[in-house]
Amino acid sequence: LLKRVRDFAQVRHDGRVPSDIEELRALPGVGEYTAAAIATFAFGQRHPVCDVNVRRVLIRAVAGRAQPATPRAEQALAEHILPRNTERAVTWAAASMELGAVVCTSRSPDCASCPIANRCAWRAAGHPESDLPGTRTQAWHGTDRQCRGRLMAHLRGADQPVPAADLVYCWPDDDTQRERCLASLVTDGLVIRVDEHFALPH
């Protein structure tokens, strides 16, 4: 992803990855999390960096729940708990990601070795289970996600731009869906178009 950001920066920012978080968000394919992570870890700025591991730590340790909150509530919680000091905020961003990835894991949290176990609201509440109904597995077969994945896989395996006609074989049953997915990949900056050929950004 960072390579793709650099590629766009080459075109839009004189070859330099922008440090301003708004400019980072404006880069195709860069969302809130990625922009915050680059601004924090590459430029030492103070931003809440919320990946799935950080969100889990915050919901458990601070809110005392097992189930996630709404994205807006999670973001507000992350901003509220973020240290005011910029240097400490950068350290906190890295530490909270590591804590969620290694200790406060989804299935088997290692509370015995958790450095904030004595402050964890979820542990104090007796590790309550989520009261949300079982999450239904999202369908994959026939979805745009599957179609986009096939297109990306085909382009990834090519050593030169691929003619549009060749991409028909990636998804032969629905021309409209294939064209829509290909257009969305171009819009997202994951694929580039050169005349009637397509390729991954270099």
mmCIF file of C-alpha atoms in Angstrom:
data_model
loop_
_atom_site.group_PDB
_atom_site.id
_atom_site.type_symbol
_atom_site.label_atom_id
_atom_site.label_comp_id
_atom_site.label_asym_id
_atom_site.label_seq_id
_atom_site.Cartn_x
_atom_site.Cartn_y
_atom_site.Cartn_z
ATOM 1 C CA LEU A 1 0.000 0.000 0.000
ATOM 2 C CA LEU A 2 2.808 2.394 0.858
ATOM 3 C CA LYS A 3 4.267 1.763 -2.620
ATOM 4 C CA ARG A 4 0.931 2.738 -4.177
ATOM 5 C CA VAL A 5 0.827 5.871 -2.039
ATOM 6 C CA ARG A 6 4.312 6.749 -3.245
ATOM 7 C CA ASP A 7 3.257 6.179 -6.858
ATOM 8 C CA PHE A 8 0.381 8.641 -6.518
ATOM 9 C CA ALA A 9 2.570 11.049 -4.609
ATOM 10 C CA GLN A 10 5.014 10.973 -7.515
ATOM 11 C CA VAL A 11 2.280 12.393 -9.714
ATOM 12 C CA ARG A 12 0.476 14.715 -7.315
ATOM 13 C CA HIS A 13 3.042 15.829 -4.758
ATOM 14 C CA ASP A 14 6.337 16.144 -6.622
ATOM 15 C CA GLY A 15 7.455 12.687 -5.627
ATOM 16 C CA ARG A 16 6.955 13.131 -1.882
ATOM 17 C CA VAL A 17 4.393 11.390 0.299
ATOM 18 C CA PRO A 18 2.332 14.210 1.842
ATOM 19 C CA SER A 19 2.491 14.624 5.611
ATOM 20 C CA ASP A 20 -0.849 16.423 5.909
ATOM 21 C CA ILE A 21 -3.548 13.951 6.895
ATOM 22 C CA GLU A 22 -6.180 15.577 4.679
ATOM 23 C CA GLU A 23 -3.897 15.246 1.659
ATOM 24 C CA LEU A 24 -3.236 11.629 2.596
ATOM 25 C CA ARG A 25 -6.977 10.922 2.802
ATOM 26 C CA ALA A 26 -7.398 12.426 -0.657
ATOM 27 C CA LEU A 27 -5.047 9.885 -2.250
ATOM 28 C CA PRO A 28 -6.963 7.140 -4.096
ATOM 29 C CA GLY A 29 -7.183 3.937 -2.098
ATOM 30 C CA VAL A 30 -6.183 5.595 1.188
ATOM 31 C CA GLY A 31 -8.804 5.498 3.925
ATOM 32 C CA GLU A 32 -9.012 6.908 7.435
ATOM 33 C CA TYR A 33 -6.911 4.199 9.066
ATOM 34 C CA THR A 34 -4.113 4.246 6.476
ATOM 35 C CA ALA A 35 -3.911 8.041 6.464
ATOM 36 C CA ALA A 36 -3.696 8.134 10.266
ATOM 37 C CA ALA A 37 -1.086 5.367 10.329
ATOM 38 C CA ILE A 38 1.171 7.098 7.784
ATOM 39 C CA ALA A 39 0.818 10.486 9.468
ATOM 40 C CA THR A 40 1.567 8.934 12.861
ATOM 41 C CA PHE A 41 4.358 6.467 12.133
ATOM 42 C CA ALA A 42 6.045 8.188 9.189
ATOM 43 C CA PHE A 43 5.700 11.796 10.350
ATOM 44 C CA GLY A 44 5.340 11.518 14.128
ATOM 45 C CA GLN A 45 1.958 13.242 14.326
ATOM 46 C CA ARG A 46 -0.809 12.831 16.899
ATOM 47 C CA HIS A 47 -3.744 10.900 15.414
ATOM 48 C CA PRO A 48 -5.868 7.978 16.631
ATOM 49 C CA VAL A 49 -4.800 4.913 14.631
ATOM 50 C CA CYS A 50 -7.694 2.454 14.815
ATOM 51 C CA ASP A 51 -7.258 -0.940 13.262
ATOM 52 C CA VAL A 52 -9.330 -3.941 14.342
ATOM 53 C CA ASN A 53 -6.883 -4.799 17.128
ATOM 54 C CA VAL A 54 -6.917 -1.305 18.616
ATOM 55 C CA ARG A 55 -10.706 -1.176 18.493
ATOM 56 C CA ARG A 56 -10.911 -4.494 20.348
ATOM 57 C CA VAL A 57 -8.524 -3.283 23.067
ATOM 58 C CA LEU A 58 -10.484 -0.071 23.569
ATOM 59 C CA ILE A 59 -13.898 -1.727 23.656
ATOM 60 C CA ARG A 60 -12.704 -4.320 26.161
ATOM 61 C CA ALA A 61 -10.351 -2.344 28.371
ATOM 62 C CA VAL A 62 -12.202 0.965 28.455
ATOM 63 C CA ALA A 63 -15.847 0.183 27.679
ATOM 64 C CA GLY A 64 -15.882 -3.250 29.343
ATOM 65 C CA ARG A 65 -17.700 -4.973 26.507
ATOM 66 C CA ALA A 66 -16.960 -7.814 24.135
ATOM 67 C CA GLN A 67 -18.932 -6.559 21.159
ATOM 68 C CA PRO A 68 -17.840 -3.641 18.962
ATOM 69 C CA ALA A 69 -19.496 -0.254 19.093
ATOM 70 C CA THR A 70 -20.467 1.843 16.098
ATOM 71 C CA PRO A 71 -17.520 3.161 14.050
ATOM 72 C CA ARG A 72 -18.314 6.717 15.171
ATOM 73 C CA ALA A 73 -18.357 5.697 18.848
ATOM 74 C CA GLU A 74 -15.112 3.753 18.472
ATOM 75 C CA GLN A 75 -13.427 6.723 16.802
ATOM 76 C CA ALA A 76 -14.648 9.060 19.543
ATOM 77 C CA LEU A 77 -13.315 6.698 22.202
ATOM 78 C CA ALA A 78 -9.940 6.457 20.444
ATOM 79 C CA GLU A 79 -9.675 10.243 20.259
ATOM 80 C CA HIS A 80 -10.687 10.626 23.913
ATOM 81 C CA ILE A 81 -8.053 8.210 25.221
ATOM 82 C CA LEU A 82 -5.222 9.376 22.938
ATOM 83 C CA PRO A 83 -2.403 10.997 24.986
ATOM 84 C CA ARG A 84 -2.174 14.757 24.592
ATOM 85 C CA ASN A 85 1.593 14.661 24.219
ATOM 86 C CA THR A 86 2.456 13.935 20.589
ATOM 87 C CA GLU A 87 5.438 11.691 21.316
ATOM 88 C CA ARG A 88 3.410 9.638 23.789
ATOM 89 C CA ALA A 89 0.529 9.470 21.316
ATOM 90 C CA VAL A 90 2.801 7.911 18.686
ATOM 91 C CA THR A 91 4.073 5.399 21.250
ATOM 92 C CA TRP A 92 0.508 4.641 22.328
ATOM 93 C CA ALA A 93 -0.548 4.004 18.726
ATOM 94 C CA ALA A 94 2.171 1.387 18.254
ATOM 95 C CA ALA A 95 1.676 -0.142 21.716
ATOM 96 C CA SER A 96 -2.102 -0.492 21.414
ATOM 97 C CA MET A 97 -1.784 -2.163 18.019
ATOM 98 C CA GLU A 98 0.779 -4.603 19.421
ATOM 99 C CA LEU A 99 -1.314 -5.257 22.523
ATOM 100 C CA GLY A 100 -4.345 -6.162 20.442
ATOM 101 C CA ALA A 101 -2.386 -8.278 17.973
ATOM 102 C CA VAL A 102 -0.360 -10.284 20.509
ATOM 103 C CA VAL A 103 -2.074 -10.216 23.922
ATOM 104 C CA CYS A 104 -5.689 -9.039 23.698
ATOM 105 C CA THR A 105 -6.502 -11.310 20.798
ATOM 106 C CA SER A 106 -9.985 -12.030 19.543
ATOM 107 C CA ARG A 107 -10.269 -15.713 20.484
ATOM 108 C CA SER A 108 -7.685 -16.327 23.219
ATOM 109 C CA PRO A 109 -6.769 -13.159 25.117
ATOM 110 C CA ASP A 110 -3.761 -13.657 27.404
ATOM 111 C CA CYS A 111 -5.003 -11.616 30.348
ATOM 112 C CA ALA A 112 -2.327 -13.071 32.653
ATOM 113 C CA SER A 113 0.430 -11.265 30.739
ATOM 114 C CA CYS A 114 -1.526 -8.122 29.871
ATOM 115 C CA PRO A 115 0.219 -4.978 31.141
ATOM 116 C CA ILE A 116 -3.112 -3.215 31.737
ATOM 117 C CA ALA A 117 -4.999 -6.182 33.209
ATOM 118 C CA ASN A 118 -5.557 -4.392 36.522
ATOM 119 C CA ARG A 119 -7.199 -1.496 34.652
ATOM 120 C CA CYS A 120 -9.250 -3.529 32.182
ATOM 121 C CA ALA A 121 -12.988 -2.949 32.533
ATOM 122 C CA TRP A 122 -13.794 -6.126 30.600
ATOM 123 C CA ARG A 123 -11.686 -8.270 32.963
ATOM 124 C CA ALA A 124 -13.204 -6.551 36.001
ATOM 125 C CA ALA A 125 -16.676 -7.351 34.657
ATOM 126 C CA GLY A 126 -15.821 -11.042 34.385
ATOM 127 C CA HIS A 127 -15.155 -11.165 30.636
ATOM 128 C CA PRO A 128 -18.798 -10.868 29.519
ATOM 129 C CA GLU A 129 -19.616 -12.455 26.192
ATOM 130 C CA SER A 130 -21.044 -10.466 23.316
ATOM 131 C CA ASP A 131 -24.812 -10.184 23.458
ATOM 132 C CA LEU A 132 -25.039 -9.621 19.728
ATOM 133 C CA PRO A 133 -26.727 -12.328 17.636
ATOM 134 C CA GLY A 134 -24.407 -14.633 15.738
ATOM 135 C CA THR A 135 -22.781 -12.926 12.790
ATOM 136 C CA ARG A 136 -23.826 -14.401 9.489
ATOM 137 C CA THR A 137 -20.970 -15.270 7.170
ATOM 138 C CA GLN A 138 -20.957 -12.846 4.277
ATOM 139 C CA ALA A 139 -21.539 -14.421 0.893
ATOM 140 C CA TRP A 140 -18.549 -14.548 -1.438
ATOM 141 C CA HIS A 141 -19.493 -16.489 -4.550
ATOM 142 C CA GLY A 142 -20.716 -14.195 -7.303
ATOM 143 C CA THR A 143 -20.057 -10.978 -5.400
ATOM 144 C CA ASP A 144 -18.222 -7.906 -6.657
ATOM 145 C CA ARG A 145 -15.479 -8.730 -4.154
ATOM 146 C CA GLN A 146 -14.886 -12.069 -5.847
ATOM 147 C CA CYS A 147 -14.956 -10.484 -9.286
ATOM 148 C CA ARG A 148 -12.487 -7.769 -8.260
ATOM 149 C CA GLY A 149 -10.241 -10.412 -6.737
ATOM 150 C CA ARG A 150 -10.140 -12.418 -9.954
ATOM 151 C CA LEU A 151 -9.339 -9.338 -12.015
ATOM 152 C CA MET A 152 -6.547 -8.342 -9.629
ATOM 153 C CA ALA A 153 -5.128 -11.865 -9.590
ATOM 154 C CA HIS A 154 -5.010 -11.964 -13.400
ATOM 155 C CA LEU A 155 -3.293 -8.574 -13.622
ATOM 156 C CA ARG A 156 -0.870 -9.507 -10.859
ATOM 157 C CA GLY A 157 0.277 -12.525 -12.842
ATOM 158 C CA ALA A 158 0.897 -10.544 -16.042
ATOM 159 C CA ASP A 159 4.272 -9.011 -16.843
ATOM 160 C CA GLN A 160 2.761 -6.380 -19.142
ATOM 161 C CA PRO A 161 -0.540 -4.501 -19.513
ATOM 162 C CA VAL A 162 -3.439 -6.829 -20.290
ATOM 163 C CA PRO A 163 -5.881 -6.099 -23.138
ATOM 164 C CA ALA A 164 -9.428 -5.516 -21.979
ATOM 165 C CA ALA A 165 -10.613 -8.408 -24.164
ATOM 166 C CA ASP A 166 -8.449 -10.847 -22.186
ATOM 167 C CA LEU A 167 -10.139 -9.905 -18.923
ATOM 168 C CA VAL A 168 -13.394 -11.377 -20.205
ATOM 169 C CA TYR A 169 -12.099 -14.808 -19.211
ATOM 170 C CA CYS A 170 -11.715 -13.726 -15.580
ATOM 171 C CA TRP A 171 -15.469 -13.260 -15.231
ATOM 172 C CA PRO A 172 -17.254 -14.522 -18.357
ATOM 173 C CA ASP A 173 -20.826 -14.846 -17.053
ATOM 174 C CA ASP A 174 -21.682 -11.211 -16.355
ATOM 175 C CA ASP A 175 -20.188 -8.517 -18.584
ATOM 176 C CA THR A 176 -21.929 -5.710 -16.701
ATOM 177 C CA GLN A 177 -20.577 -6.813 -13.341
ATOM 178 C CA ARG A 178 -17.075 -7.310 -14.729
ATOM 179 C CA GLU A 179 -17.009 -3.850 -16.293
ATOM 180 C CA ARG A 180 -18.365 -2.288 -13.110
ATOM 181 C CA CYS A 181 -15.744 -3.985 -10.970
ATOM 182 C CA LEU A 182 -12.938 -3.084 -13.354
ATOM 183 C CA ALA A 183 -14.060 0.554 -13.355
ATOM 184 C CA SER A 184 -14.170 0.564 -9.553
ATOM 185 C CA LEU A 185 -10.618 -0.806 -9.368
ATOM 186 C CA VAL A 186 -9.454 2.014 -11.624
ATOM 187 C CA THR A 187 -11.341 4.578 -9.523
ATOM 188 C CA ASP A 188 -9.794 3.178 -6.324
ATOM 189 C CA GLY A 189 -6.320 3.467 -7.845
ATOM 190 C CA LEU A 190 -5.690 -0.278 -7.639
ATOM 191 C CA VAL A 191 -5.571 -0.648 -11.434
ATOM 192 C CA ILE A 192 -4.407 1.762 -14.113
ATOM 193 C CA ARG A 193 -5.727 1.991 -17.659
ATOM 194 C CA VAL A 194 -3.483 2.570 -20.651
ATOM 195 C CA ASP A 195 -5.566 2.914 -23.811
ATOM 196 C CA GLU A 196 -7.498 -0.375 -23.919
ATOM 197 C CA HIS A 197 -5.056 -2.192 -21.633
ATOM 198 C CA PHE A 198 -5.028 -2.567 -17.841
ATOM 199 C CA ALA A 199 -2.239 -3.128 -15.331
ATOM 200 C CA LEU A 200 -1.361 -2.778 -11.683
ATOM 201 C CA PRO A 201 0.395 0.446 -10.637
ATOM 202 C CA HIS A 202 4.179 0.128 -10.517
#
